């Protein structure tokens, strides 16, 4: 049943009206157990949810909503490998990439064998490149899901990245990016990884062509040694002239693909064992999502909180604040994950929805954000739930830095909640501003894997309740078609049929 037609939705609407004056300070004063009942330990991730605008009654109603919209059966259908991405008639099985070898029978046994049959040579190749001292620079050319995940992960795990090799990520069709990277490279020391699920994406193909030209112009000859393709379209890669290929399958969505061959730069950076640990951490979260009861299931609790905020309290965005500089690409990664998955205006049957879906995601690492936009979070007119992410143990030994960092994270969450109500005018903080606090013991391949799988599944949960298809992305197509048309007009100068603004811009540029 569509979520807004369920009894739980009606009950939540009434509950939201009834709790209009909800105040975090009062809630903590009234319930000594609040910090405990509204927290959750999941594999590698502890979550303090208690500074959110919910209480146990809200959560119980949200879980009811999940039941009435069939969340559990939808989740189970994904884990059975059913074609839940029905607009593309595809299964959604990125989780299978993290499943231990031989651990599934029935219809999933064969794809799981394929997964491990592909993973093993990919990891062997990663180890070969790690041992190859001549390769000092690895350049990943890809965009969207073929860029953001590996880039985020290589940066996040920089402490365990192999010394002596540099990793570059080129995504934009803007030639300034590729030219800037190429400037510092030598053909004989460079490995280009052309990462594209479809092997048709204009940006990636344009960059790949220019990289190949540059390689040849530098005197490079051995393309098989210096270029590898990571793709589901091995035939297109071969046609392009790349014979070293690592494949994956159409049941892996681009934004869910860092666990596949798209993760090769990560595997080269952190090694085969590191990559296996990343997969194992994510698998631990998959199991938690599949088996924990709804009330103790962290992806479910987070995803339902997202629904509560979006649809019942009308908070339209969520800010991400990783208090760890190595997680600085995480907000960009999560933007694609959430907004490309859940930025949909129709339900699974194509009917327009009368309620909101994906929030806007944004953010920067702490404490930097504090000195930039946190002003708005504390005293602006909109309420923006904030998601803090912090790591207990640092990997450096600079005295006091980490204590200061973590103290700031806790203090910001506290300031948002407590406010400063005894001061007037410009110095008044209303407080009662919501936040979630995610805490990892250490930032390792395994904990990063768990954190990312947690985010994937929370996006699944809200998307499932909203009744949308979180696994297609038709919204990116129109711009691609129009760009082709405008590109052709750039050469010809023909503006017939164009709107006056686009025609004017084109003429100015020409
Ligand atoms: O890996 P590909 O096929 O080059 O696609 C890159 C990205 O482009 C998109 O299709 C959007 O245009 C994303 O979903 C995807 O991650």
Short mmCIF file of C-alpha atoms and ligand atoms in Angstrom, two decimals:
data_model
loop_
_atom_site.label_atom_id
_atom_site.label_comp_id
_atom_site.label_asym_id
_atom_site.label_seq_id
_atom_site.Cartn_x
_atom_site.Cartn_y
_atom_site.Cartn_z
CA UNK A 1 0.00 0.00 0.00
CA UNK A 2 1.29 3.50 -0.80
CA UNK A 3 2.73 4.97 2.39
CA UNK A 4 0.38 7.97 2.63
CA UNK A 5 -2.64 5.67 2.51
CA UNK A 6 -1.60 3.48 5.44
CA UNK A 7 -3.12 3.75 8.93
CA UNK A 8 0.42 4.32 10.26
CA UNK A 9 0.83 7.42 8.07
CA UNK A 10 -2.40 8.86 9.50
CA UNK A 11 -1.24 8.02 13.02
CA UNK A 12 2.13 9.68 12.34
CA UNK A 13 0.40 12.80 11.00
CA UNK A 14 -1.62 13.02 14.22
CA UNK A 15 1.48 12.23 16.28
CA UNK A 16 3.40 15.04 14.55
CA UNK A 17 0.61 17.52 15.34
CA UNK A 18 0.38 16.27 18.87
CA UNK A 19 4.13 16.65 19.43
CA UNK A 20 4.49 20.08 17.79
CA UNK A 21 6.09 21.49 20.90
CA UNK A 22 8.57 18.60 21.20
CA UNK A 23 11.71 19.80 22.94
CA UNK A 24 14.92 17.80 23.26
CA UNK A 25 15.80 19.38 26.60
CA UNK A 26 12.44 18.43 28.09
CA UNK A 27 12.68 14.96 26.55
CA UNK A 28 16.06 14.32 28.21
CA UNK A 29 14.82 15.73 31.53
CA UNK A 30 11.76 13.49 31.43
CA UNK A 31 13.55 10.27 30.50
CA UNK A 32 16.80 9.26 32.16
CA UNK A 33 17.06 6.31 29.73
CA UNK A 34 16.73 8.39 26.56
CA UNK A 35 20.40 8.34 25.54
CA UNK A 36 20.36 4.57 25.98
CA UNK A 37 17.06 3.64 24.33
CA UNK A 38 17.71 5.96 21.41
CA UNK A 39 21.12 4.60 20.60
CA UNK A 40 22.13 1.59 18.59
CA UNK A 41 25.23 -0.51 18.20
CA UNK A 42 25.55 -2.02 14.73
CA UNK A 43 28.62 -3.73 13.26
CA UNK A 44 31.53 -1.25 13.53
CA UNK A 45 29.16 1.71 13.98
CA UNK A 46 27.65 3.08 17.16
CA UNK A 47 24.81 5.56 16.67
CA UNK A 48 23.47 8.03 19.18
CA UNK A 49 20.03 8.94 17.87
CA UNK A 50 18.84 10.54 21.09
CA UNK A 51 19.28 14.16 19.96
CA UNK A 52 16.64 13.70 17.29
CA UNK A 53 13.05 14.90 17.29
CA UNK A 54 11.69 11.47 18.09
CA UNK A 55 10.76 9.41 21.08
CA UNK A 56 10.06 5.70 21.37
CA UNK A 57 6.41 6.26 20.41
CA UNK A 58 7.49 7.99 17.18
CA UNK A 59 9.87 5.18 16.36
CA UNK A 60 7.19 2.55 17.06
CA UNK A 61 4.79 4.29 14.66
CA UNK A 62 7.52 4.57 12.01
CA UNK A 63 8.23 0.86 12.35
CA UNK A 64 4.51 0.28 11.89
CA UNK A 65 4.72 2.36 8.70
CA UNK A 66 7.60 0.18 7.55
CA UNK A 67 5.55 -2.96 8.15
CA UNK A 68 2.46 -1.58 6.45
CA UNK A 69 4.46 -0.55 3.37
CA UNK A 70 6.10 -3.97 3.14
CA UNK A 71 9.67 -2.89 3.89
CA UNK A 72 10.72 -6.32 5.12
CA UNK A 73 9.39 -8.20 2.11
CA UNK A 74 10.95 -5.62 -0.23
CA UNK A 75 14.29 -6.01 1.53
CA UNK A 76 14.01 -9.79 1.35
CA UNK A 77 13.18 -9.58 -2.35
CA UNK A 78 16.40 -7.63 -2.90
CA UNK A 79 18.36 -10.26 -1.00
CA UNK A 80 16.69 -13.02 -3.03
CA UNK A 81 17.93 -11.38 -6.21
CA UNK A 82 14.49 -10.43 -7.57
CA UNK A 83 14.33 -7.75 -10.28
CA UNK A 84 13.22 -4.99 -7.90
CA UNK A 85 14.70 -2.37 -10.26
CA UNK A 86 11.66 -2.95 -12.45
CA UNK A 87 12.05 0.08 -14.75
CA UNK A 88 15.29 -1.47 -16.00
CA UNK A 89 14.20 -5.05 -15.29
CA UNK A 90 17.26 -5.71 -13.17
CA UNK A 91 18.07 -7.32 -9.86
CA UNK A 92 19.78 -5.18 -7.21
CA UNK A 93 22.67 -7.25 -5.91
CA UNK A 94 25.58 -5.00 -4.91
CA UNK A 95 25.37 -6.83 -1.55
CA UNK A 96 26.28 -10.09 -3.36
CA UNK A 97 29.71 -8.59 -4.09
CA UNK A 98 30.38 -8.74 -0.32
CA UNK A 99 28.96 -12.21 0.25
CA UNK A 100 31.53 -14.85 1.30
CA UNK A 101 32.42 -17.43 -1.32
CA UNK A 102 30.13 -20.45 -1.49
CA UNK A 103 27.78 -19.09 1.17
CA UNK A 104 24.60 -19.11 -0.92
CA UNK A 105 22.71 -21.85 -2.69
CA UNK A 106 19.84 -21.95 -5.17
CA UNK A 107 19.65 -19.34 -7.90
CA UNK A 108 22.24 -17.14 -6.18
CA UNK A 109 24.98 -19.80 -6.14
CA UNK A 110 25.94 -19.15 -9.76
CA UNK A 111 26.21 -15.34 -9.64
CA UNK A 112 28.14 -15.67 -6.38
CA UNK A 113 30.61 -17.99 -8.10
CA UNK A 114 30.95 -15.42 -10.87
CA UNK A 115 31.57 -12.70 -8.28
CA UNK A 116 34.44 -14.60 -6.70
CA UNK A 117 35.71 -15.76 -10.07
CA UNK A 118 36.10 -12.08 -10.98
CA UNK A 119 37.28 -10.84 -7.60
CA UNK A 120 40.23 -13.25 -7.43
CA UNK A 121 41.93 -12.13 -10.69
CA UNK A 122 41.18 -8.50 -9.90
CA UNK A 123 42.88 -8.78 -6.51
CA UNK A 124 45.79 -10.71 -8.06
CA UNK A 125 46.17 -7.88 -10.59
CA UNK A 126 46.04 -5.31 -7.77
CA UNK A 127 48.86 -7.13 -5.99
CA UNK A 128 50.84 -7.31 -9.24
CA UNK A 129 50.57 -3.54 -9.68
CA UNK A 130 51.49 -2.97 -6.03
CA UNK A 131 54.65 -4.99 -6.57
CA UNK A 132 55.46 -3.16 -9.80
CA UNK A 133 57.81 -0.35 -8.77
CA UNK A 134 57.76 1.10 -12.27
CA UNK A 135 54.10 2.09 -11.87
CA UNK A 136 54.16 5.13 -9.63
CA UNK A 137 50.90 6.77 -10.72
CA UNK A 138 47.44 5.27 -11.01
CA UNK A 139 44.89 7.45 -12.80
CA UNK A 140 41.24 6.49 -12.44
CA UNK A 141 39.12 7.94 -15.23
CA UNK A 142 35.42 7.66 -14.43
CA UNK A 143 32.50 9.75 -13.21
CA UNK A 144 29.60 9.43 -10.77
CA UNK A 145 29.59 5.96 -9.26
CA UNK A 146 32.73 5.12 -11.22
CA UNK A 147 34.61 7.88 -9.42
CA UNK A 148 33.08 8.98 -6.13
CA UNK A 149 33.23 5.67 -4.26
CA UNK A 150 36.84 4.73 -5.08
CA UNK A 151 37.99 8.31 -4.64
CA UNK A 152 36.28 8.62 -1.26
CA UNK A 153 37.65 5.25 -0.10
CA UNK A 154 41.27 5.78 -1.21
CA UNK A 155 41.26 9.09 0.63
CA UNK A 156 39.52 7.67 3.71
CA UNK A 157 42.07 4.87 3.97
CA UNK A 158 45.11 6.99 3.14
CA UNK A 159 46.94 5.72 6.23
CA UNK A 160 47.09 2.23 4.80
CA UNK A 161 47.66 3.24 1.17
CA UNK A 162 50.81 1.74 -0.32
CA UNK A 163 53.71 4.20 -0.18
CA UNK A 164 55.42 5.12 -3.44
CA UNK A 165 52.30 5.28 -5.55
CA UNK A 166 50.07 8.27 -6.24
CA UNK A 167 46.37 7.95 -6.98
CA UNK A 168 44.61 10.47 -9.22
CA UNK A 169 40.91 10.70 -10.01
CA UNK A 170 39.80 12.40 -13.20
CA UNK A 171 36.05 12.70 -13.68
CA UNK A 172 35.11 16.00 -15.27
CA UNK A 173 34.97 16.47 -19.03
CA UNK A 174 36.59 19.82 -18.25
CA UNK A 175 40.02 19.35 -19.83
CA UNK A 176 41.61 21.44 -17.08
CA UNK A 177 41.27 18.44 -14.82
CA UNK A 178 42.93 15.84 -17.04
CA UNK A 179 45.55 18.30 -18.32
CA UNK A 180 46.45 19.21 -14.74
CA UNK A 181 47.00 15.57 -13.83
CA UNK A 182 48.88 14.65 -17.03
CA UNK A 183 51.32 17.50 -16.49
CA UNK A 184 52.96 15.63 -13.62
CA UNK A 185 53.06 12.17 -15.25
CA UNK A 186 55.33 9.99 -17.37
CA UNK A 187 53.78 7.40 -19.68
CA UNK A 188 56.08 4.57 -18.58
CA UNK A 189 55.17 5.09 -14.92
CA UNK A 190 51.41 5.46 -15.32
CA UNK A 191 48.51 3.05 -15.18
CA UNK A 192 45.17 4.37 -16.46
CA UNK A 193 42.04 2.69 -15.19
CA UNK A 194 39.06 3.49 -17.40
CA UNK A 195 36.09 2.98 -15.11
CA UNK A 196 32.65 3.01 -16.68
CA UNK A 197 29.80 0.62 -16.13
CA UNK A 198 28.37 1.34 -19.57
CA UNK A 199 31.59 2.38 -21.33
CA UNK A 200 29.56 5.00 -23.17
CA UNK A 201 29.60 7.97 -20.77
CA UNK A 202 30.72 11.05 -22.72
CA UNK A 203 32.95 12.48 -20.01
CA UNK A 204 34.79 9.23 -19.41
CA UNK A 205 35.15 8.34 -23.08
CA UNK A 206 36.45 11.83 -23.89
CA UNK A 207 38.99 11.68 -21.06
CA UNK A 208 39.97 8.11 -21.96
CA UNK A 209 40.56 9.05 -25.60
CA UNK A 210 42.71 12.02 -24.60
CA UNK A 211 44.66 9.90 -22.10
CA UNK A 212 45.34 7.28 -24.78
CA UNK A 213 46.45 9.96 -27.23
CA UNK A 214 48.74 11.49 -24.60
CA UNK A 215 50.17 8.05 -23.77
CA UNK A 216 51.00 7.37 -27.42
CA UNK A 217 52.36 10.88 -27.96
CA UNK A 218 54.70 10.29 -25.02
CA UNK A 219 56.04 7.23 -26.79
CA UNK A 220 53.94 4.71 -24.87
CA UNK A 221 53.27 1.50 -26.79
CA UNK A 222 52.18 -1.19 -24.38
CA UNK A 223 48.50 -0.29 -23.99
CA UNK A 224 47.69 -3.65 -22.40
CA UNK A 225 50.11 -2.87 -19.58
CA UNK A 226 49.19 0.78 -19.05
CA UNK A 227 45.41 0.75 -19.57
CA UNK A 228 42.78 -1.38 -17.90
CA UNK A 229 39.01 -1.13 -18.23
CA UNK A 230 36.55 -1.66 -15.38
CA UNK A 231 33.18 -2.20 -16.99
CA UNK A 232 30.14 -4.36 -17.68
CA UNK A 233 30.69 -3.63 -21.38
CA UNK A 234 33.89 -5.56 -22.12
CA UNK A 235 33.11 -5.54 -25.86
CA UNK A 236 33.07 -1.71 -25.99
CA UNK A 237 36.36 -1.61 -24.06
CA UNK A 238 37.94 -4.00 -26.57
CA UNK A 239 36.65 -1.89 -29.45
CA UNK A 240 38.23 1.12 -27.76
CA UNK A 241 41.53 -0.78 -27.75
CA UNK A 242 41.74 -1.95 -24.13
CA UNK A 243 42.23 -5.66 -23.62
CA UNK A 244 43.01 -5.75 -19.90
CA UNK A 245 39.49 -5.77 -18.49
CA UNK A 246 37.75 -6.48 -15.21
CA UNK A 247 34.03 -7.00 -15.51
CA UNK A 248 30.90 -6.72 -13.43
CA UNK A 249 27.18 -7.08 -14.04
CA UNK A 250 24.12 -5.00 -14.80
CA UNK A 251 22.68 -5.88 -11.38
CA UNK A 252 25.26 -3.57 -9.77
CA UNK A 253 24.06 0.05 -9.87
CA UNK A 254 26.73 2.65 -10.66
CA UNK A 255 26.42 4.36 -7.27
CA UNK A 256 26.57 0.94 -5.57
CA UNK A 257 29.57 -0.30 -7.51
CA UNK A 258 32.66 0.42 -5.41
CA UNK A 259 32.58 -3.23 -4.24
CA UNK A 260 32.98 -4.49 -7.81
CA UNK A 261 35.79 -4.08 -10.35
CA UNK A 262 35.15 -0.34 -9.95
CA UNK A 263 36.96 -0.79 -6.63
CA UNK A 264 40.23 -1.72 -8.37
CA UNK A 265 41.99 1.56 -7.47
CA UNK A 266 41.05 0.89 -3.84
CA UNK A 267 42.41 -2.65 -4.05
CA UNK A 268 45.68 -1.37 -5.54
CA UNK A 269 45.87 1.30 -2.85
CA UNK A 270 45.16 -0.88 0.21
CA UNK A 271 45.98 -4.37 -1.06
CA UNK A 272 43.97 -7.55 -1.56
CA UNK A 273 43.55 -8.19 2.15
CA UNK A 274 42.46 -4.61 2.78
CA UNK A 275 39.85 -4.87 0.02
CA UNK A 276 38.60 -8.17 1.46
CA UNK A 277 38.28 -6.47 4.86
CA UNK A 278 36.28 -3.64 3.26
CA UNK A 279 33.91 -6.24 1.78
CA UNK A 280 33.70 -8.12 5.08
CA UNK A 281 32.77 -4.95 7.00
CA UNK A 282 30.02 -4.21 4.49
CA UNK A 283 28.83 -7.83 4.67
CA UNK A 284 28.54 -7.58 8.45
CA UNK A 285 26.22 -4.60 7.93
CA UNK A 286 24.24 -6.52 5.28
CA UNK A 287 23.61 -9.26 7.80
CA UNK A 288 22.59 -6.76 10.46
CA UNK A 289 20.15 -5.15 8.01
CA UNK A 290 18.73 -8.54 7.04
CA UNK A 291 18.34 -10.04 10.47
CA UNK A 292 18.05 -7.42 13.23
CA UNK A 293 14.48 -6.68 14.34
CA UNK A 294 13.25 -3.34 13.01
CA UNK A 295 13.56 -1.63 16.39
CA UNK A 296 17.24 -2.61 16.70
CA UNK A 297 18.15 -2.27 13.05
CA UNK A 298 20.34 0.77 12.44
CA UNK A 299 19.73 1.24 8.69
CA UNK A 300 16.00 0.90 9.39
CA UNK A 301 16.07 3.38 12.27
CA UNK A 302 18.04 5.92 10.19
CA UNK A 303 15.93 5.47 7.06
CA UNK A 304 12.70 5.86 9.01
CA UNK A 305 14.06 8.95 10.74
CA UNK A 306 14.69 10.36 7.26
CA UNK A 307 11.04 9.73 6.37
CA UNK A 308 9.83 11.31 9.62
CA UNK A 309 11.86 14.44 9.01
CA UNK A 310 11.03 14.77 5.33
CA UNK A 311 7.31 14.04 5.42
CA UNK A 312 6.07 14.86 8.90
CA UNK A 313 8.36 17.64 10.14
CA UNK A 314 9.09 19.05 6.66
CA UNK A 315 12.86 19.26 7.07
CA UNK A 316 14.05 19.27 3.49
CA UNK A 317 17.77 18.73 3.87
CA UNK A 318 20.34 16.78 5.86
CA UNK A 319 23.83 18.01 6.51
CA UNK A 320 26.74 15.58 6.78
CA UNK A 321 29.58 16.46 9.11
CA UNK A 322 32.42 13.96 9.08
CA UNK A 323 34.79 14.92 11.89
CA UNK A 324 37.72 13.27 10.12
CA UNK A 325 39.53 14.98 7.28
CA UNK A 326 40.10 11.67 5.48
CA UNK A 327 36.31 11.43 5.10
CA UNK A 328 36.17 14.71 3.22
CA UNK A 329 34.80 13.18 0.02
CA UNK A 330 32.09 11.32 1.91
CA UNK A 331 29.47 14.10 1.57
CA UNK A 332 29.88 14.06 -2.24
CA UNK A 333 29.64 10.26 -2.29
CA UNK A 334 26.51 10.33 -0.13
CA UNK A 335 24.94 13.01 -2.32
CA UNK A 336 24.94 10.67 -5.28
CA UNK A 337 23.87 7.72 -3.16
CA UNK A 338 20.86 9.47 -1.65
CA UNK A 339 19.83 11.96 -4.29
CA UNK A 340 20.31 9.82 -7.41
CA UNK A 341 18.55 6.94 -5.65
CA UNK A 342 15.65 8.75 -4.01
CA UNK A 343 15.27 11.95 -6.02
CA UNK A 344 12.11 10.62 -7.68
CA UNK A 345 8.67 12.15 -8.18
CA UNK A 346 6.67 9.09 -9.16
CA UNK A 347 5.93 5.81 -7.43
CA UNK A 348 6.86 2.39 -8.76
CA UNK A 349 3.83 2.50 -11.06
CA UNK A 350 4.79 5.86 -12.51
CA UNK A 351 2.10 7.78 -10.60
CA UNK A 352 3.02 11.28 -9.35
CA UNK A 353 3.57 11.39 -5.59
CA UNK A 354 1.84 13.90 -3.33
CA UNK A 355 4.62 13.76 -0.71
CA UNK A 356 8.31 14.66 -0.61
CA UNK A 357 11.13 12.19 -1.29
CA UNK A 358 14.93 12.64 -1.20
CA UNK A 359 16.21 15.40 1.08
CA UNK A 360 19.03 17.63 -0.14
CA UNK A 361 22.34 16.32 1.21
CA UNK A 362 25.31 18.55 1.76
CA UNK A 363 28.25 19.05 4.07
CA UNK A 364 31.93 19.50 4.73
CA UNK A 365 34.28 18.03 7.28
CA UNK A 366 34.28 19.35 10.83
CA UNK A 367 35.60 21.52 12.25
CA UNK A 368 35.80 23.44 8.93
CA UNK A 369 32.04 23.67 8.56
CA UNK A 370 31.80 25.28 11.99
CA UNK A 371 33.62 28.33 10.64
CA UNK A 372 31.50 28.54 7.55
CA UNK A 373 27.85 27.49 7.44
CA UNK A 374 27.21 26.25 10.98
CA UNK A 375 25.94 29.76 11.74
CA UNK A 376 22.87 28.88 9.70
CA UNK A 377 22.49 25.52 11.44
CA UNK A 378 22.49 27.21 14.84
CA UNK A 379 20.53 30.39 14.15
CA UNK A 380 19.03 30.15 10.65
CA UNK A 381 15.31 29.98 10.04
CA UNK A 382 15.35 26.40 8.67
CA UNK A 383 15.94 23.33 10.76
CA UNK A 384 18.54 21.03 9.21
CA UNK A 385 19.18 17.69 10.90
CA UNK A 386 22.91 17.14 11.09
CA UNK A 387 24.71 13.80 10.90
CA UNK A 388 28.00 13.82 12.77
CA UNK A 389 30.53 11.08 12.02
CA UNK A 390 33.56 10.66 14.22
CA UNK A 391 36.33 8.14 14.85
CA UNK A 392 37.59 7.40 18.36
CA UNK A 393 41.20 6.51 17.59
CA UNK A 394 43.43 8.76 15.50
CA UNK A 395 46.28 7.37 13.40
CA UNK A 396 48.62 10.28 14.07
CA UNK A 397 50.36 11.16 17.31
CA UNK A 398 50.06 14.93 17.27
CA UNK A 399 49.27 15.90 20.84
CA UNK A 400 45.76 17.16 21.60
CA UNK A 401 44.51 17.48 18.01
CA UNK A 402 42.14 14.56 18.19
CA UNK A 403 40.77 15.48 21.60
CA UNK A 404 40.05 18.97 20.28
CA UNK A 405 38.42 17.57 17.17
CA UNK A 406 36.12 15.20 19.06
CA UNK A 407 35.37 17.77 21.76
CA UNK A 408 34.19 20.09 19.01
CA UNK A 409 31.95 17.43 17.50
CA UNK A 410 30.27 16.73 20.85
CA UNK A 411 30.07 20.44 21.68
CA UNK A 412 28.39 21.28 18.36
CA UNK A 413 25.75 18.60 18.85
CA UNK A 414 25.27 19.90 22.37
CA UNK A 415 25.04 23.55 21.28
CA UNK A 416 22.49 22.67 18.60
CA UNK A 417 20.38 20.94 21.21
CA UNK A 418 20.80 23.19 24.24
CA UNK A 419 20.92 26.57 22.52
CA UNK A 420 21.40 29.71 24.54
CA UNK A 421 18.02 30.88 25.64
CA UNK A 422 19.04 33.24 28.42
CA UNK A 423 20.56 35.65 25.88
CA UNK A 424 18.41 37.95 23.77
CA UNK A 425 18.49 39.28 20.21
CA UNK A 426 21.47 38.32 18.10
CA UNK A 427 22.96 36.15 20.83
CA UNK A 428 19.86 34.03 21.29
CA UNK A 429 20.07 30.39 20.16
CA UNK A 430 16.73 28.59 20.22
CA UNK A 431 18.39 25.18 20.57
CA UNK A 432 16.28 22.05 20.09
CA UNK A 433 18.06 21.46 16.76
CA UNK A 434 18.36 17.77 15.89
CA UNK A 435 21.44 15.70 15.19
CA UNK A 436 22.61 12.10 14.91
CA UNK A 437 26.07 11.05 16.05
CA UNK A 438 27.77 8.09 14.36
CA UNK A 439 30.92 6.83 16.01
CA UNK A 440 33.52 4.34 14.74
CA UNK A 441 36.27 2.94 16.95
CA UNK A 442 38.83 3.21 14.17
CA UNK A 443 38.76 4.13 10.52
CA UNK A 444 39.76 0.85 8.85
CA UNK A 445 38.76 -0.88 5.62
CA UNK A 446 36.25 -2.96 7.59
CA UNK A 447 34.66 -0.05 9.46
CA UNK A 448 34.50 2.05 6.27
CA UNK A 449 32.80 -0.86 4.50
CA UNK A 450 30.23 -1.09 7.29
CA UNK A 451 29.63 2.67 7.31
CA UNK A 452 29.01 2.77 3.56
CA UNK A 453 26.75 -0.30 3.57
CA UNK A 454 24.81 1.34 6.42
CA UNK A 455 24.24 4.39 4.24
CA UNK A 456 23.23 2.25 1.24
CA UNK A 457 20.63 0.42 3.28
CA UNK A 458 19.19 3.51 4.96
CA UNK A 459 18.61 4.93 1.48
CA UNK A 460 16.89 1.64 0.58
CA UNK A 461 14.64 1.94 3.64
CA UNK A 462 13.34 5.46 2.95
CA UNK A 463 13.02 4.72 -0.78
CA UNK A 464 11.08 1.57 -0.01
CA UNK A 465 8.66 3.36 2.32
CA UNK A 466 8.17 6.10 -0.29
CA UNK A 467 7.32 3.38 -2.81
CA UNK A 468 9.81 4.61 -5.39
CA UNK A 469 12.42 2.80 -7.47
CA UNK A 470 15.70 3.78 -5.79
CA UNK A 471 17.76 1.98 -8.42
CA UNK A 472 17.14 3.80 -11.69
CA UNK A 473 18.22 7.33 -12.70
CA UNK A 474 16.16 8.43 -15.68
CA UNK A 475 16.51 12.02 -14.48
CA UNK A 476 20.07 12.22 -15.79
CA UNK A 477 19.13 11.33 -19.37
CA UNK A 478 17.48 14.51 -20.67
CA UNK A 479 20.56 16.65 -20.05
CA UNK A 480 22.73 14.11 -21.87
CA UNK A 481 20.51 14.28 -24.98
CA UNK A 482 20.35 18.07 -24.97
CA UNK A 483 24.13 18.38 -24.46
CA UNK A 484 24.67 16.34 -27.65
CA UNK A 485 22.42 18.71 -29.56
CA UNK A 486 24.08 21.86 -28.16
CA UNK A 487 27.52 20.36 -28.77
CA UNK A 488 26.69 19.90 -32.46
CA UNK A 489 25.38 23.47 -32.62
CA UNK A 490 28.65 24.75 -31.14
CA UNK A 491 30.39 23.66 -34.31
CA UNK A 492 27.67 24.74 -36.76
CA UNK A 493 26.46 27.88 -34.97
CA UNK A 494 22.89 26.94 -35.88
CA UNK A 495 20.49 28.20 -33.23
CA UNK A 496 17.21 27.51 -35.04
CA UNK A 497 14.53 26.20 -32.73
CA UNK A 498 16.51 26.99 -29.57
CA UNK A 499 14.94 29.00 -26.75
CA UNK A 500 16.18 32.62 -26.72
CA UNK A 501 18.29 32.22 -23.60
CA UNK A 502 20.18 29.14 -24.79
CA UNK A 503 20.62 30.68 -28.25
CA UNK A 504 21.99 33.87 -26.68
CA UNK A 505 24.45 32.00 -24.49
CA UNK A 506 25.62 29.86 -27.39
CA UNK A 507 26.21 32.89 -29.57
CA UNK A 508 28.10 34.70 -26.83
CA UNK A 509 30.34 31.66 -26.29
CA UNK A 510 31.01 31.26 -30.02
O1 LIG B 1 29.88 4.14 -15.00
P1 LIG B 1 29.22 4.88 -16.10
O2 LIG B 1 28.38 3.99 -16.97
O3 LIG B 1 30.24 5.65 -16.92
O4 LIG B 1 28.22 5.92 -15.46
C1 LIG B 1 28.68 6.93 -14.62
C2 LIG B 1 27.56 7.57 -13.86
O5 LIG B 1 26.64 8.15 -14.76
C3 LIG B 1 25.32 7.93 -14.29
O6 LIG B 1 24.74 6.96 -15.09
C4 LIG B 1 24.50 9.16 -14.36
O7 LIG B 1 24.63 9.79 -15.58
C5 LIG B 1 25.48 7.44 -12.88
O8 LIG B 1 24.41 6.70 -12.44
C6 LIG B 1 26.74 6.65 -13.01
O9 LIG B 1 27.32 6.38 -11.77
#
